[in-house]
PDB file of C-alpha atoms in Angstrom:
ATOM      1  CA  UNK A  22      -0.016  -0.017   0.020  1.00 65.00           C
ATOM      2  CA  UNK A  23       2.737   2.461   0.896  1.00 69.00           C
ATOM      3  CA  UNK A  24       4.621   1.619  -2.274  1.00 73.00           C
ATOM      4  CA  UNK A  25       1.508   2.323  -4.340  1.00 72.00           C
ATOM      5  CA  UNK A  26       0.795   5.605  -2.538  1.00 70.00           C
ATOM      6  CA  UNK A  27       4.416   6.748  -2.656  1.00 74.00           C
ATOM      7  CA  UNK A  28       4.206   6.930  -6.455  1.00 76.00           C
ATOM      8  CA  UNK A  29       1.710   9.767  -6.161  1.00 74.00           C
ATOM      9  CA  UNK A  30       3.997  11.992  -4.085  1.00 77.00           C
ATOM     10  CA  UNK A  31       6.338  12.603  -7.114  1.00 80.00           C
ATOM     11  CA  UNK A  32       7.418  16.220  -7.199  1.00 86.00           C
ATOM     12  CA  UNK A  33       6.294  16.833  -3.571  1.00 86.00           C
ATOM     13  CA  UNK A  34       8.789  14.383  -2.056  1.00 86.00           C
ATOM     14  CA  UNK A  35      11.285  17.136  -1.187  1.00 89.00           C
ATOM     15  CA  UNK A  36       8.596  19.198   0.513  1.00 88.00           C
ATOM     16  CA  UNK A  37       7.252  16.212   2.490  1.00 87.00           C
ATOM     17  CA  UNK A  38      10.795  15.569   3.815  1.00 89.00           C
ATOM     18  CA  UNK A  39      11.409  19.245   4.518  1.00 93.00           C
ATOM     19  CA  UNK A  40       8.377  19.656   6.783  1.00 92.00           C
ATOM     20  CA  UNK A  41       9.652  17.340   9.609  1.00 93.00           C
ATOM     21  CA  UNK A  42      13.019  19.087   9.506  1.00 96.00           C
ATOM     22  CA  UNK A  43      11.295  22.395  10.108  1.00 96.00           C
ATOM     23  CA  UNK A  44       9.333  20.905  13.018  1.00 96.00           C
ATOM     24  CA  UNK A  45      12.501  19.444  14.547  1.00 97.00           C
ATOM     25  CA  UNK A  46      14.182  22.833  14.292  1.00 96.00           C
ATOM     26  CA  UNK A  47      11.180  24.539  15.932  1.00 96.00           C
ATOM     27  CA  UNK A  48      11.139  22.010  18.787  1.00 96.00           C
ATOM     28  CA  UNK A  49      14.911  22.426  19.393  1.00 96.00           C
ATOM     29  CA  UNK A  50      14.521  26.172  19.537  1.00 96.00           C
ATOM     30  CA  UNK A  51      11.485  25.942  21.835  1.00 95.00           C
ATOM     31  CA  UNK A  52      13.491  23.744  24.139  1.00 96.00           C
ATOM     32  CA  UNK A  53      16.281  26.318  24.241  1.00 95.00           C
ATOM     33  CA  UNK A  54      14.011  29.076  25.598  1.00 95.00           C
ATOM     34  CA  UNK A  55      13.671  27.759  29.220  1.00 95.00           C
ATOM     35  CA  UNK A  56      17.386  27.107  29.349  1.00 95.00           C
ATOM     36  CA  UNK A  57      18.168  30.630  28.192  1.00 94.00           C
ATOM     37  CA  UNK A  58      15.647  32.093  30.661  1.00 94.00           C
ATOM     38  CA  UNK A  59      17.441  30.208  33.465  1.00 94.00           C
ATOM     39  CA  UNK A  60      20.767  31.672  32.376  1.00 93.00           C
ATOM     40  CA  UNK A  61      19.143  35.106  32.208  1.00 93.00           C
ATOM     41  CA  UNK A  62      17.849  34.769  35.749  1.00 93.00           C
ATOM     42  CA  UNK A  63      21.185  33.474  37.104  1.00 92.00           C
ATOM     43  CA  UNK A  64      23.519  35.888  35.327  1.00 91.00           C
ATOM     44  CA  UNK A  65      21.324  38.917  34.756  1.00 89.00           C
ATOM     45  CA  UNK A  66      18.535  39.313  37.281  1.00 87.00           C
ATOM     46  CA  UNK A  67      20.364  37.907  40.319  1.00 89.00           C
ATOM     47  CA  UNK A  68      23.411  40.074  39.634  1.00 88.00           C
ATOM     48  CA  UNK A  69      21.408  43.130  38.568  1.00 86.00           C
ATOM     49  CA  UNK A  70      23.205  43.369  35.232  1.00 87.00           C
ATOM     50  CA  UNK A  71      20.776  45.394  33.059  1.00 93.00           C
ATOM     51  CA  UNK A  72      22.845  45.294  29.871  1.00 93.00           C
ATOM     52  CA  UNK A  73      22.998  41.482  30.082  1.00 92.00           C
ATOM     53  CA  UNK A  74      19.235  41.379  30.668  1.00 93.00           C
ATOM     54  CA  UNK A  75      18.650  43.570  27.589  1.00 94.00           C
ATOM     55  CA  UNK A  76      20.923  41.424  25.398  1.00 95.00           C
ATOM     56  CA  UNK A  77      19.372  38.146  26.554  1.00 94.00           C
ATOM     57  CA  UNK A  78      15.863  39.602  26.134  1.00 94.00           C
ATOM     58  CA  UNK A  79      16.702  40.550  22.562  1.00 96.00           C
ATOM     59  CA  UNK A  80      18.189  37.105  21.964  1.00 96.00           C
ATOM     60  CA  UNK A  81      15.016  35.468  23.361  1.00 96.00           C
ATOM     61  CA  UNK A  82      12.890  37.674  21.086  1.00 96.00           C
ATOM     62  CA  UNK A  83      14.951  36.682  18.021  1.00 97.00           C
ATOM     63  CA  UNK A  84      14.805  32.998  18.948  1.00 96.00           C
ATOM     64  CA  UNK A  85      11.036  33.197  19.401  1.00 96.00           C
ATOM     65  CA  UNK A  86      10.628  34.850  16.000  1.00 97.00           C
ATOM     66  CA  UNK A  87      12.783  32.168  14.359  1.00 97.00           C
ATOM     67  CA  UNK A  88      10.707  29.484  16.043  1.00 97.00           C
ATOM     68  CA  UNK A  89       7.547  31.136  14.761  1.00 97.00           C
ATOM     69  CA  UNK A  90       8.933  31.226  11.208  1.00 97.00           C
ATOM     70  CA  UNK A  91       9.988  27.555  11.390  1.00 97.00           C
ATOM     71  CA  UNK A  92       6.544  26.498  12.688  1.00 96.00           C
ATOM     72  CA  UNK A  93       4.688  28.502  10.034  1.00 97.00           C
ATOM     73  CA  UNK A  94       7.037  27.166   7.318  1.00 96.00           C
ATOM     74  CA  UNK A  95       6.414  23.618   8.475  1.00 95.00           C
ATOM     75  CA  UNK A  96       2.698  24.067   8.301  1.00 93.00           C
ATOM     76  CA  UNK A  97       2.787  25.719   4.871  1.00 95.00           C
ATOM     77  CA  UNK A  98       5.163  23.104   3.369  1.00 94.00           C
ATOM     78  CA  UNK A  99       3.177  20.248   4.882  1.00 91.00           C
ATOM     79  CA  UNK A 100      -0.148  21.604   3.537  1.00 90.00           C
ATOM     80  CA  UNK A 101       1.326  22.216   0.121  1.00 91.00           C
ATOM     81  CA  UNK A 102       2.818  18.727  -0.098  1.00 89.00           C
ATOM     82  CA  UNK A 103      -0.396  17.088   1.135  1.00 87.00           C
ATOM     83  CA  UNK A 104      -2.569  19.013  -1.331  1.00 87.00           C
ATOM     84  CA  UNK A 105      -0.205  18.128  -4.206  1.00 87.00           C
ATOM     85  CA  UNK A 106      -0.136  14.490  -3.144  1.00 85.00           C
ATOM     86  CA  UNK A 107      -3.938  14.391  -3.052  1.00 85.00           C
ATOM     87  CA  UNK A 108      -4.160  15.993  -6.535  1.00 85.00           C
ATOM     88  CA  UNK A 109      -1.697  13.452  -7.954  1.00 86.00           C
ATOM     89  CA  UNK A 110      -3.486  10.547  -6.231  1.00 83.00           C
ATOM     90  CA  UNK A 111      -6.860  11.632  -7.616  1.00 84.00           C
ATOM     91  CA  UNK A 112      -5.366  11.952 -11.093  1.00 86.00           C
ATOM     92  CA  UNK A 113      -3.717   8.517 -10.867  1.00 83.00           C
ATOM     93  CA  UNK A 114      -6.940   6.923  -9.583  1.00 82.00           C
ATOM     94  CA  UNK A 115      -9.007   8.657 -12.314  1.00 80.00           C
ATOM     95  CA  UNK A 116      -6.681   7.374 -15.073  1.00 81.00           C
ATOM     96  CA  UNK A 117      -6.683   3.907 -13.485  1.00 79.00           C
ATOM     97  CA  UNK A 118     -10.485   3.867 -13.472  1.00 78.00           C
ATOM     98  CA  UNK A 119     -10.504   4.857 -17.136  1.00 78.00           C
ATOM     99  CA  UNK A 120      -8.823   1.537 -17.890  1.00 79.00           C
ATOM    100  CA  UNK A 121     -11.518  -0.516 -16.099  1.00 75.00           C
ATOM    101  CA  UNK A 122     -13.274  -3.180 -18.136  1.00 78.00           C
ATOM    102  CA  UNK A 123     -17.074  -3.021 -18.546  1.00 76.00           C
ATOM    103  CA  UNK A 124     -17.331  -5.816 -15.953  1.00 78.00           C
ATOM    104  CA  UNK A 125     -15.573  -3.677 -13.349  1.00 73.00           C
ATOM    105  CA  UNK A 126     -17.693  -0.649 -14.238  1.00 72.00           C
ATOM    106  CA  UNK A 127     -20.853  -2.723 -13.703  1.00 76.00           C
ATOM    107  CA  UNK A 128     -19.480  -4.074 -10.393  1.00 81.00           C
ATOM    108  CA  UNK A 129     -18.614  -0.670  -8.896  1.00 76.00           C
ATOM    109  CA  UNK A 130     -21.382   1.905  -8.549  1.00 76.00           C
ATOM    110  CA  UNK A 131     -20.777   5.522  -9.509  1.00 75.00           C
ATOM    111  CA  UNK A 132     -21.231   6.562  -5.884  1.00 79.00           C
ATOM    112  CA  UNK A 133     -18.496   4.110  -4.795  1.00 77.00           C
ATOM    113  CA  UNK A 134     -16.106   5.484  -7.361  1.00 75.00           C
ATOM    114  CA  UNK A 135     -16.835   9.107  -6.404  1.00 77.00           C
ATOM    115  CA  UNK A 136     -16.327   8.216  -2.759  1.00 77.00           C
ATOM    116  CA  UNK A 137     -12.928   6.720  -3.538  1.00 72.00           C
ATOM    117  CA  UNK A 138     -11.933   9.838  -5.493  1.00 74.00           C
ATOM    118  CA  UNK A 139     -12.991  12.229  -2.731  1.00 77.00           C
ATOM    119  CA  UNK A 140     -13.276  10.837   0.759  1.00 77.00           C
ATOM    120  CA  UNK A 141     -10.577   8.202   0.566  1.00 72.00           C
ATOM    121  CA  UNK A 142      -8.165  10.557  -1.087  1.00 74.00           C
ATOM    122  CA  UNK A 143      -8.884  13.246   1.544  1.00 75.00           C
ATOM    123  CA  UNK A 144      -8.215  10.684   4.305  1.00 75.00           C
ATOM    124  CA  UNK A 145      -4.884   9.837   2.718  1.00 71.00           C
ATOM    125  CA  UNK A 146      -4.104  13.557   2.398  1.00 72.00           C
ATOM    126  CA  UNK A 147      -4.719  14.181   6.115  1.00 71.00           C
ATOM    127  CA  UNK A 148      -2.375  11.304   7.037  1.00 68.00           C
ATOM    128  CA  UNK A 149       0.367  12.788   4.834  1.00 68.00           C
ATOM    129  CA  UNK A 150      -0.167  16.186   6.434  1.00 64.00           C
TER     130      UNK A 150
END
């Protein structure tokens, strides 16, 4: 099943691999924030060093913005790859159904085929996302 579905990812393979990397980067940065706040408290607030507090505050702000950008990028790339995968899968299924024999066409109802082209593909898309 995975082998069959992986053919539909085609040009979106790079994006689907890039999304988890963005998420990993976001998580690493989010995990740094409490550590940096601890350093800020120990070296800045406890010692009353205002210039250090300002520098660390600016660093924390920059890190937060980078984390936000990585999270938004992960969401965008993931959604784009999932939508492209779904479009390719629908196209592949449509062309496959065009090759059905008359016996297969009689066996499957139109509603069943439409369901496969919409609901089932959307379910696969949400799992990719």
